[in-house]
PDB file of C-alpha atoms in Angstrom:
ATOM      1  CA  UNK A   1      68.038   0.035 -29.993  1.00  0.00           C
ATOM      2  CA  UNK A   2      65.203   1.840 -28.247  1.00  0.00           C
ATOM      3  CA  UNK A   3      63.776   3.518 -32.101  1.00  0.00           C
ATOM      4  CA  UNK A   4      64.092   0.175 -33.364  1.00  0.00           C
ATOM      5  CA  UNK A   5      61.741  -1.220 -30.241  1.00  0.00           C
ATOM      6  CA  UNK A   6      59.445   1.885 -31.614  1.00  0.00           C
ATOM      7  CA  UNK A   7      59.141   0.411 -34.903  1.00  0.00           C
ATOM      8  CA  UNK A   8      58.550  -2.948 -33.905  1.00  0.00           C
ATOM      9  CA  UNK A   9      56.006  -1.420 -31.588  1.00  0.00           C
ATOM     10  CA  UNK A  10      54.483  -0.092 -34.411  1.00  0.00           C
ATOM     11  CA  UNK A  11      54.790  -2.319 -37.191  1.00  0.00           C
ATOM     12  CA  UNK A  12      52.755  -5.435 -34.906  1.00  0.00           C
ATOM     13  CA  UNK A  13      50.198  -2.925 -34.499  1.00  0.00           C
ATOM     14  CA  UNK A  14      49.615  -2.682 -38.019  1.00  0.00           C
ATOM     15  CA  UNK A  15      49.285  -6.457 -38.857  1.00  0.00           C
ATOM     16  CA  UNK A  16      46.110  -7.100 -40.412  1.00  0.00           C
ATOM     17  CA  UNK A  17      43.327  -9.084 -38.395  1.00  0.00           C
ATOM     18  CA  UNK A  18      45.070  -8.667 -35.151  1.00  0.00           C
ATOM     19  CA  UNK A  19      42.081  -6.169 -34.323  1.00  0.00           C
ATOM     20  CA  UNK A  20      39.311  -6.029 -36.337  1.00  0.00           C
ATOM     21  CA  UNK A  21      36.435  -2.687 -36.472  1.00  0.00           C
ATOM     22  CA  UNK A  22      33.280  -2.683 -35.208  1.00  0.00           C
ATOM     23  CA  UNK A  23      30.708  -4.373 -37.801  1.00  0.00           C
ATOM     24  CA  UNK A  24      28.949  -0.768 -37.668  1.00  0.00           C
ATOM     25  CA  UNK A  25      32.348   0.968 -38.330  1.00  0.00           C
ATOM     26  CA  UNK A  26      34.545   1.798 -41.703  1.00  0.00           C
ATOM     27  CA  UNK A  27      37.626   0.452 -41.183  1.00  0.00           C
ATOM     28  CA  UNK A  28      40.256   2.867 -40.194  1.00  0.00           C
ATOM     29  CA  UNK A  29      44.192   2.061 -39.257  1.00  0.00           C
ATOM     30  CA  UNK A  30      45.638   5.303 -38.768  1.00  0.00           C
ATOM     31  CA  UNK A  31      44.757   8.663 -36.903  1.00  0.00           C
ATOM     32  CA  UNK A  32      46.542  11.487 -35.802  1.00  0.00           C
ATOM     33  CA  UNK A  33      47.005  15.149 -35.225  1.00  0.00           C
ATOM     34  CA  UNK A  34      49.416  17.995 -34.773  1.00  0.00           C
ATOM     35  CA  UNK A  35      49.592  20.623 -32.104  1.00  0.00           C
ATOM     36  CA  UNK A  36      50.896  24.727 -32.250  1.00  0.00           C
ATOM     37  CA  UNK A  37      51.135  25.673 -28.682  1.00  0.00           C
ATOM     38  CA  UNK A  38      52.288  29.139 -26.957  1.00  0.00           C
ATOM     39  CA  UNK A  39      53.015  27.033 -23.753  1.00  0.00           C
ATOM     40  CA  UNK A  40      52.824  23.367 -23.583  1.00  0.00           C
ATOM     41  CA  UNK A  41      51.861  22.043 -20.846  1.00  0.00           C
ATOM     42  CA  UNK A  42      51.961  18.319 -19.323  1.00  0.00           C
ATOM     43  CA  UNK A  43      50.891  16.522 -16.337  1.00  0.00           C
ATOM     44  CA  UNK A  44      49.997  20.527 -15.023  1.00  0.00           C
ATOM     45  CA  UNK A  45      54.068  21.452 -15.454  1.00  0.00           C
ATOM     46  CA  UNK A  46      55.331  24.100 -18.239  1.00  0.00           C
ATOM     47  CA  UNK A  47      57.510  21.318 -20.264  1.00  0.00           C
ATOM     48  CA  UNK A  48      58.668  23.678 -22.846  1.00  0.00           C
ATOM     49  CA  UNK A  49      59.073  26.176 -19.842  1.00  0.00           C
ATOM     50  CA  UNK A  50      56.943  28.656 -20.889  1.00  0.00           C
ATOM     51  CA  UNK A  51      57.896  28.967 -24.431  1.00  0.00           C
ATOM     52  CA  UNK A  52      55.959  27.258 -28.144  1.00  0.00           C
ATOM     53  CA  UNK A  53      55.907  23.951 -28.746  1.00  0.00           C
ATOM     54  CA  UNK A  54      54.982  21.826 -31.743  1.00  0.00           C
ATOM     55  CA  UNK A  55      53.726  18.016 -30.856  1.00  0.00           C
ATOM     56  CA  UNK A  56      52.736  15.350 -33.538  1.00  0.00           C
ATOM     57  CA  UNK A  57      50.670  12.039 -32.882  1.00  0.00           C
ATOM     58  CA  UNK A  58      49.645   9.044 -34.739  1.00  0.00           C
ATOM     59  CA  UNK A  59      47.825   6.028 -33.044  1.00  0.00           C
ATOM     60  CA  UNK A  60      47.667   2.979 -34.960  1.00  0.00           C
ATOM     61  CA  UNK A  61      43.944   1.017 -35.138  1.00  0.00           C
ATOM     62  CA  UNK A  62      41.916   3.639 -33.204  1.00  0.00           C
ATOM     63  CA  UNK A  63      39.365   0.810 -32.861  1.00  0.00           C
ATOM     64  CA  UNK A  64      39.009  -2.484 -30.686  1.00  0.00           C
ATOM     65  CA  UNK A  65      42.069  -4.759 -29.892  1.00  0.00           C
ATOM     66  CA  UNK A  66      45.865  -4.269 -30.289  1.00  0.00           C
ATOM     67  CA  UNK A  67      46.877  -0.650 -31.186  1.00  0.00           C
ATOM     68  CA  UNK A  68      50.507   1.543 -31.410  1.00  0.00           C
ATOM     69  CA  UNK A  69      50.852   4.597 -30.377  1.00  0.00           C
ATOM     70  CA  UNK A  70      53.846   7.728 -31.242  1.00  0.00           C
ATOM     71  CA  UNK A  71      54.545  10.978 -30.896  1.00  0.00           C
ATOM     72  CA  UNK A  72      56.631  13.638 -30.260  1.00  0.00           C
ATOM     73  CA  UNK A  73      56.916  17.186 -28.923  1.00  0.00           C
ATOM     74  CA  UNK A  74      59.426  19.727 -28.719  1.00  0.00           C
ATOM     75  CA  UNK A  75      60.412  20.409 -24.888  1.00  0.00           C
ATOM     76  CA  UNK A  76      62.947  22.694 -22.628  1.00  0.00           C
ATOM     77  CA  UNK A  77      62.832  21.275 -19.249  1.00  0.00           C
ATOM     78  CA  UNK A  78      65.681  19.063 -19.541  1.00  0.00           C
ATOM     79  CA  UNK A  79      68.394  21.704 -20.316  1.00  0.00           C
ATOM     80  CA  UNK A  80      67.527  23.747 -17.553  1.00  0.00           C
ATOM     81  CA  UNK A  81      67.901  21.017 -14.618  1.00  0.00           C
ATOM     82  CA  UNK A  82      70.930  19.894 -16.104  1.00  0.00           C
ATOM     83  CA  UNK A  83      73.090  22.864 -17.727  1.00  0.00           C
ATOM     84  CA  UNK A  84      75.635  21.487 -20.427  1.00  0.00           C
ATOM     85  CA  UNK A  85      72.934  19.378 -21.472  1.00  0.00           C
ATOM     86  CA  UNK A  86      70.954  19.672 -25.175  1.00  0.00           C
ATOM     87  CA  UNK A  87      67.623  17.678 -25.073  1.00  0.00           C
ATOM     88  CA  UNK A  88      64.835  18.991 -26.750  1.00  0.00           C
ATOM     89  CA  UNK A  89      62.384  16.907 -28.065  1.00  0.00           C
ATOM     90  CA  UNK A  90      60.041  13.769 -26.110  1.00  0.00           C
ATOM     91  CA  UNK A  91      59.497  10.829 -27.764  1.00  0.00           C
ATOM     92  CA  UNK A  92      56.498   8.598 -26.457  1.00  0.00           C
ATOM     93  CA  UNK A  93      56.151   4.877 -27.802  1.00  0.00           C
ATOM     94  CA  UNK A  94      52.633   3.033 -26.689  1.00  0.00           C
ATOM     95  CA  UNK A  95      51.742  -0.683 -27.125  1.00  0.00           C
ATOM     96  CA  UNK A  96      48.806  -1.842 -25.729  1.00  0.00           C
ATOM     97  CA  UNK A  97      44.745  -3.235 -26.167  1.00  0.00           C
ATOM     98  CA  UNK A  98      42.077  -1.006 -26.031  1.00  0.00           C
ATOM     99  CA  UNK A  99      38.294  -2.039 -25.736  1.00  0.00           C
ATOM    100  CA  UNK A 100      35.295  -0.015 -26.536  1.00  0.00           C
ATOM    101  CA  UNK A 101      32.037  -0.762 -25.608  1.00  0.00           C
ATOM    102  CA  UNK A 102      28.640   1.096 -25.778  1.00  0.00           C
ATOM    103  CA  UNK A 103      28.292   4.487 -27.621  1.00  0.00           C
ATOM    104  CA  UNK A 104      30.925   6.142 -26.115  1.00  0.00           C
ATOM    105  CA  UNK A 105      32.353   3.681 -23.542  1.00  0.00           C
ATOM    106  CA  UNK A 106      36.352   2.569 -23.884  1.00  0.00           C
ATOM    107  CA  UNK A 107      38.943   1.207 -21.884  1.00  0.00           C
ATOM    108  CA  UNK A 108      42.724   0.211 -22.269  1.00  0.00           C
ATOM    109  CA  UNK A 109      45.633  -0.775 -20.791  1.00  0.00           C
ATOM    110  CA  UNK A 110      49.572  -0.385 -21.776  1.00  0.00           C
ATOM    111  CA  UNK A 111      53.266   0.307 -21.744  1.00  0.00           C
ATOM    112  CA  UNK A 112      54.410   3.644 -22.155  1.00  0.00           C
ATOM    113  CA  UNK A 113      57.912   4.117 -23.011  1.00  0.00           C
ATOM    114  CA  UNK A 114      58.930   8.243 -22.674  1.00  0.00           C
ATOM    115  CA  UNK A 115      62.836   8.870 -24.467  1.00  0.00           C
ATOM    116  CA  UNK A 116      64.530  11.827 -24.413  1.00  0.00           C
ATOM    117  CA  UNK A 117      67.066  11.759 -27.393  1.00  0.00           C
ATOM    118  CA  UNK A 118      69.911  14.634 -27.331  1.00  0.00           C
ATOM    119  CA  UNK A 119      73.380  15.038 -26.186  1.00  0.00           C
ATOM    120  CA  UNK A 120      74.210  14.821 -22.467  1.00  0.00           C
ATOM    121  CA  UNK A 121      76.889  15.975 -20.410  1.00  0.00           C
ATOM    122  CA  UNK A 122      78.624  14.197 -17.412  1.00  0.00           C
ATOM    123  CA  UNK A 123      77.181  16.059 -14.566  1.00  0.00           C
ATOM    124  CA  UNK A 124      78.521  16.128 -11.076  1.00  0.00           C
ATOM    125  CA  UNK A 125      77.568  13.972  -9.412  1.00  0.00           C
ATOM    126  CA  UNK A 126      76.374  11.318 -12.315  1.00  0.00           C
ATOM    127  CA  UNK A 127      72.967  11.224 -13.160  1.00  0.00           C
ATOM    128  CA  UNK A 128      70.717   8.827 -15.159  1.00  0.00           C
ATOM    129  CA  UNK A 129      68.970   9.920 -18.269  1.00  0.00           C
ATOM    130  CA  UNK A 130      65.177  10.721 -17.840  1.00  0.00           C
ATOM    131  CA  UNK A 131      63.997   8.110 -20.011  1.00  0.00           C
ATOM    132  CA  UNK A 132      61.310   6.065 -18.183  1.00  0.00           C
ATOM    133  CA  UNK A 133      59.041   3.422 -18.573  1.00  0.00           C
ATOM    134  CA  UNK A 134      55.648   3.660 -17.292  1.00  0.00           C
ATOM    135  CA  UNK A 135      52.334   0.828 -17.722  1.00  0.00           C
ATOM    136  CA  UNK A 136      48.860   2.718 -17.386  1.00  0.00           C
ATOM    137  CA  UNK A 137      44.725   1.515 -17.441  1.00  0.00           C
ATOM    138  CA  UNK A 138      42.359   3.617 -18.790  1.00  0.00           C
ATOM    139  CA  UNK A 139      38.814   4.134 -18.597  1.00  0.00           C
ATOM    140  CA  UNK A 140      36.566   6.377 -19.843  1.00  0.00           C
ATOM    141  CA  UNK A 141      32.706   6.561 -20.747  1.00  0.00           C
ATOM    142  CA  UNK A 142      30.293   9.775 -21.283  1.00  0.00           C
ATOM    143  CA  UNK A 143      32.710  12.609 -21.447  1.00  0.00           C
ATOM    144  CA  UNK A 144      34.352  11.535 -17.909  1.00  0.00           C
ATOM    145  CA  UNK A 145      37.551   9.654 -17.891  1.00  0.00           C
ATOM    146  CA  UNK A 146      39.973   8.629 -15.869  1.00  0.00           C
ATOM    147  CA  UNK A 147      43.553   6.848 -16.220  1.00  0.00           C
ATOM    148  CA  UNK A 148      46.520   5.906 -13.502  1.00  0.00           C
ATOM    149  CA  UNK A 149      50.017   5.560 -14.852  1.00  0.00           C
ATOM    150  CA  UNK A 150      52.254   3.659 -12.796  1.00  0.00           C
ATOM    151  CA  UNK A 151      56.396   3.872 -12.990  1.00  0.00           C
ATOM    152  CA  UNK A 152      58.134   0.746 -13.574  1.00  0.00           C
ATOM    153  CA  UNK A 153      61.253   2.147 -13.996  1.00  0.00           C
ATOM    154  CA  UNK A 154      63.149   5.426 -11.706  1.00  0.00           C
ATOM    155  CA  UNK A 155      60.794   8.462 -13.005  1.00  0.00           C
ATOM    156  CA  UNK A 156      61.905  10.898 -15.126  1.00  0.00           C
ATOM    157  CA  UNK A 157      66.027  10.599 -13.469  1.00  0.00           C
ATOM    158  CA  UNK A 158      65.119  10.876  -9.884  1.00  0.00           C
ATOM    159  CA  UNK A 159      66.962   8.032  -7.721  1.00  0.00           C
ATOM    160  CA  UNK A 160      65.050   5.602  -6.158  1.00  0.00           C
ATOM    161  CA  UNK A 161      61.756   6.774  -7.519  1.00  0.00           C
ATOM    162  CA  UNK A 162      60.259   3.258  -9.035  1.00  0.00           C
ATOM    163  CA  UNK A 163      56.441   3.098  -8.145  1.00  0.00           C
ATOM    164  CA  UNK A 164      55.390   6.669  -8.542  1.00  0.00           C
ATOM    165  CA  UNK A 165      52.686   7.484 -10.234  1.00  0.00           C
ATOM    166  CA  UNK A 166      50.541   9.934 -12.137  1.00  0.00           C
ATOM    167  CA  UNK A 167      46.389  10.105 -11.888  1.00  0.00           C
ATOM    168  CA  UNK A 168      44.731  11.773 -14.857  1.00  0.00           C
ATOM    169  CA  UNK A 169      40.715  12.122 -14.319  1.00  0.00           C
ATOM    170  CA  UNK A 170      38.790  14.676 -16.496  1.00  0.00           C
ATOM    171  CA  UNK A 171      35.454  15.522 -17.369  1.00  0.00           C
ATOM    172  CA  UNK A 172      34.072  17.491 -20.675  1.00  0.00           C
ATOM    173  CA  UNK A 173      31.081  18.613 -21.483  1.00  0.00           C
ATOM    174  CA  UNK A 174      30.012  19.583 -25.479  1.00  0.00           C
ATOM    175  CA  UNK A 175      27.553  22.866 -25.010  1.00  0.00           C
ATOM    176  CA  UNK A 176      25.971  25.026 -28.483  1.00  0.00           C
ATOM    177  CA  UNK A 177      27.541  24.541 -31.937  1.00  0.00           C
ATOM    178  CA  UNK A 178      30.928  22.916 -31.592  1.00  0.00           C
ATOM    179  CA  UNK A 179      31.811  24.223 -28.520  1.00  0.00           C
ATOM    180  CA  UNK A 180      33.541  21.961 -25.714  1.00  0.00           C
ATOM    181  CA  UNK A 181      33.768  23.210 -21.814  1.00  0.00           C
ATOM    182  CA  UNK A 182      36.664  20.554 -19.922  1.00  0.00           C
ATOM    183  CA  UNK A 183      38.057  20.398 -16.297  1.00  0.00           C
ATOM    184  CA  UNK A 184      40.512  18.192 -14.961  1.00  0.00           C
ATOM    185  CA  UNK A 185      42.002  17.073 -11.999  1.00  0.00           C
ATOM    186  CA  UNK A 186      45.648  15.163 -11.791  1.00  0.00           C
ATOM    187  CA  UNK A 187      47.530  13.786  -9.158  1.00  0.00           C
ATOM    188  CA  UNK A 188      51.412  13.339  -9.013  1.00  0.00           C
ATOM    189  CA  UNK A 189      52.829  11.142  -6.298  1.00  0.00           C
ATOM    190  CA  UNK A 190      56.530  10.862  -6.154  1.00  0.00           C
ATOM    191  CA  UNK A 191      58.063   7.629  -4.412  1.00  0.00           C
ATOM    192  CA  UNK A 192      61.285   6.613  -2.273  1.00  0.00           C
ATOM    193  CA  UNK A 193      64.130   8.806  -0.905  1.00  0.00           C
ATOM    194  CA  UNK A 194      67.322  10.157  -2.543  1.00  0.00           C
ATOM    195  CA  UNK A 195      70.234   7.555  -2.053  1.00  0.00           C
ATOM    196  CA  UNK A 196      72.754  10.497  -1.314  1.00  0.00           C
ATOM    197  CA  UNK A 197      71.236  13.689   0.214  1.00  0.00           C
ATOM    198  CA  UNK A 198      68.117  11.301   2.426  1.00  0.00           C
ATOM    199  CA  UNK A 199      65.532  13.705   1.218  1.00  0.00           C
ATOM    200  CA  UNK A 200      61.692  12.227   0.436  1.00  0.00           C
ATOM    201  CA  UNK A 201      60.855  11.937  -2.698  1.00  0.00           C
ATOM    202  CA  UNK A 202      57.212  12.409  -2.028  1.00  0.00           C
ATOM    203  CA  UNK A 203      57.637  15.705  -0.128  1.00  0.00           C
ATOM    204  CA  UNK A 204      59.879  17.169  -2.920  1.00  0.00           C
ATOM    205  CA  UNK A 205      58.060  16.234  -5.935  1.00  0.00           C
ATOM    206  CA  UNK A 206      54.290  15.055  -5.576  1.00  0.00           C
ATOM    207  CA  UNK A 207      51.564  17.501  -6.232  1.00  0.00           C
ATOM    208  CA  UNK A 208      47.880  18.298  -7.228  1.00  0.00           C
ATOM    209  CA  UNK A 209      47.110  20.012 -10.927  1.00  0.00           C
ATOM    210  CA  UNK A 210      44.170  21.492 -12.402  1.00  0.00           C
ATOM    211  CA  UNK A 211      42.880  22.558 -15.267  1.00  0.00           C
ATOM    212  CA  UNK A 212      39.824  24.435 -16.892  1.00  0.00           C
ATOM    213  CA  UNK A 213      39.888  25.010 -20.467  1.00  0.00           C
ATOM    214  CA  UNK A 214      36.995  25.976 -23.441  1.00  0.00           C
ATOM    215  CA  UNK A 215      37.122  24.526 -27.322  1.00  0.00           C
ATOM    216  CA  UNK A 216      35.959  25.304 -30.187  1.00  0.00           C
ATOM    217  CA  UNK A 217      35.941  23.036 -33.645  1.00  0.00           C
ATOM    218  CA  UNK A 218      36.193  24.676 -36.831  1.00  0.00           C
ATOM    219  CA  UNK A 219      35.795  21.654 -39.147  1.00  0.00           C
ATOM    220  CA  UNK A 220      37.945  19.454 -41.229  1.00  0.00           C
ATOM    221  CA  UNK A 221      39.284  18.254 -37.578  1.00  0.00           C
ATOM    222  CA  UNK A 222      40.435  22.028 -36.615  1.00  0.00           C
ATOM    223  CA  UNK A 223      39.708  23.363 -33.180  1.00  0.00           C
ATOM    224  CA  UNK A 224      41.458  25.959 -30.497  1.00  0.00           C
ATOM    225  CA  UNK A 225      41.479  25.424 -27.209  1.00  0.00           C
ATOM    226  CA  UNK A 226      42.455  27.887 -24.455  1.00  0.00           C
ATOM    227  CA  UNK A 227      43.228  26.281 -21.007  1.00  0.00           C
ATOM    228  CA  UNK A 228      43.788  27.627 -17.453  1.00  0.00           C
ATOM    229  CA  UNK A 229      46.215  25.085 -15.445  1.00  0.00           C
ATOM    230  CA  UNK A 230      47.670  24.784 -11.663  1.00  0.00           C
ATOM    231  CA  UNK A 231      49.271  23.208  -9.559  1.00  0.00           C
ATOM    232  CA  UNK A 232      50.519  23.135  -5.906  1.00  0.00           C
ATOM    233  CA  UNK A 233      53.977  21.798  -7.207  1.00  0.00           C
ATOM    234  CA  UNK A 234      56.550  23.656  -4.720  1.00  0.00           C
ATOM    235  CA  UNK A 235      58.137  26.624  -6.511  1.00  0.00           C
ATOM    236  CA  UNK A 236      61.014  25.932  -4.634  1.00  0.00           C
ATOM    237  CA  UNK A 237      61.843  22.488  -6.570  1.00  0.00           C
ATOM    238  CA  UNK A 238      59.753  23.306  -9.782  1.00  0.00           C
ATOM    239  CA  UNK A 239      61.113  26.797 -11.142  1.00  0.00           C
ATOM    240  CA  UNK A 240      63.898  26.327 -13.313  1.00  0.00           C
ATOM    241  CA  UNK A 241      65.666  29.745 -14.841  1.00  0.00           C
ATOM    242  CA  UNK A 242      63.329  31.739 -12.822  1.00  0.00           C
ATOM    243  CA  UNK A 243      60.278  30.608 -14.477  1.00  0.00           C
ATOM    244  CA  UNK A 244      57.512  28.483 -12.149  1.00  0.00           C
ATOM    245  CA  UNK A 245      56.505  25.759 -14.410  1.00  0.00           C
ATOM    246  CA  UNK A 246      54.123  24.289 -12.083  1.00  0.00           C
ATOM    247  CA  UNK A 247      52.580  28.240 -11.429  1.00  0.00           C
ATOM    248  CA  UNK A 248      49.439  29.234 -13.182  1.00  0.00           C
ATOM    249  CA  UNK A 249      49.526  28.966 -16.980  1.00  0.00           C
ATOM    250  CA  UNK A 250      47.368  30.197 -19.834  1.00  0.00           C
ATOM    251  CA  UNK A 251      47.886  27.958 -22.556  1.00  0.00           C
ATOM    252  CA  UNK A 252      46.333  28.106 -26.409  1.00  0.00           C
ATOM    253  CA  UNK A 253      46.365  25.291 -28.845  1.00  0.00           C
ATOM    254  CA  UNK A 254      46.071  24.729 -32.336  1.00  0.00           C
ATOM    255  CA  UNK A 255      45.090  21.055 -33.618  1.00  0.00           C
ATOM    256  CA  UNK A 256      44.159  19.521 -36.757  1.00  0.00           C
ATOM    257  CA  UNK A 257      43.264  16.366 -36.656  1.00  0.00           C
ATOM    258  CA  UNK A 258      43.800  13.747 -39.345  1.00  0.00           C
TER     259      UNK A 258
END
């Protein structure tokens, strides 16, 4: 039921007229890219814990008006938290209506559905699948952005965690001959308290990430980009298998754009 949402997502999106380019623009319904990465990293936490990962995009009218957005990337996470379990690949569906305005100016607003397709096992006690439902706003002008994503649905399986939310701001600055310098700054912020053991969801699972990083393009929509990331996540609740996915990461990534 939920793919079938993703391609209805996907095919209003591509109806023609529903949001037409710029008069200064060539038209242009599809763009995308793929991703090789050593580590890959998300909202400042190792999701492939630590090991490669592979992620594919397309986003349906980049321009003004109603766009579609999918992807998916291979992840680890999930197995580790839950042992029995065999979920490795995210699956992100977007609808939503994006403006832009000036020379570099755009904002938007959405729904973000995140699915985690695989085979689960009944854990002890029962727990829900991580598949949640977020709607975001965006803005971003100049090379600074920022966006909020907001949980309308319990966050990624933890009880009684509707209303949490993740802040995304970052800034980047283009320097020389293709070259890109970025920084950014997120903030997770866990709500409510677990309906069995009491404990705070806030204290467990909010935190602060970082993240410096340097590009460079190659052409024909090729670029690497090496990244330094952070957090002050609690190794106590974030290391799965030994490994500290919200520690300090060196990540390198691989794109081509098309």
């Amino acid at each position: 039921m939920r793919a079938k949402v993703l391609v209805a997502v996907l095919t209003i999106a591509c109806l023609p007229g529903i949001a037409p380019a710029h008069a200064d623009e060539a038209p242009n319904l599809f763009y995308g890219y793929v991703q090789l990465m050593n580590n890959y990293i998300g909202r400042g936490l190792s999701q492939s814990v630590g090991k490669p990962s592979l992620q594919a995009e397309i986003d349906v009218n980049p321009g003004s008006g109603l766009y579609g957005n999918l992807s998916a990337v291979h992840i680890g996470w999930i197995d580790k938290v839950y042992p029995g379990d065999s979920v490795h690949i995210e699956v992100d569906g977007v609808i939503g209506w994006r403006e832009k305005f000036g020379r570099s100016g755009e904002m938007k607003f959405g729904v973000l559905q995140m699915q985690f397709p695989g085979r689960y096992k009944l854990q002890s006690p029962p727990v829900q699948r991580p598949d949640t439902t977020e709607v975001f706003g965006y803005i971003g002008w100049n090379g600074v952005s920022a966006r909020l994503n907001y949980d309308v649905t319990d966050s990624f399986a933890t009880p009684d965690s509707r209303g949490s939310w993740y802040l995304d701001t970052n800034a980047n600055w283009p320097f020389a001959d293709s070259w890109n310098l970025g920084a950014h700054l997120g903030r997770r912020q866990s709500r409510g308290r677990n309906p069995l053991t009491g404990a705070d969801n806030a204290k467990q699972f909010s935190y602060t990430d970082y993240k410096l990083s340097i590009a460079r393009g190659f052409g024909l929509g090729t670029s690497l980009t090496l990244a330094y990331s952070w957090t002050t996540a609690d190794p106590a609740i974030y290391t799965l298998n030994g490994y500290n996915v919200g520690g300090r990461h060196v990540s390198v990534v691989l794109e081509k754009d098309f």
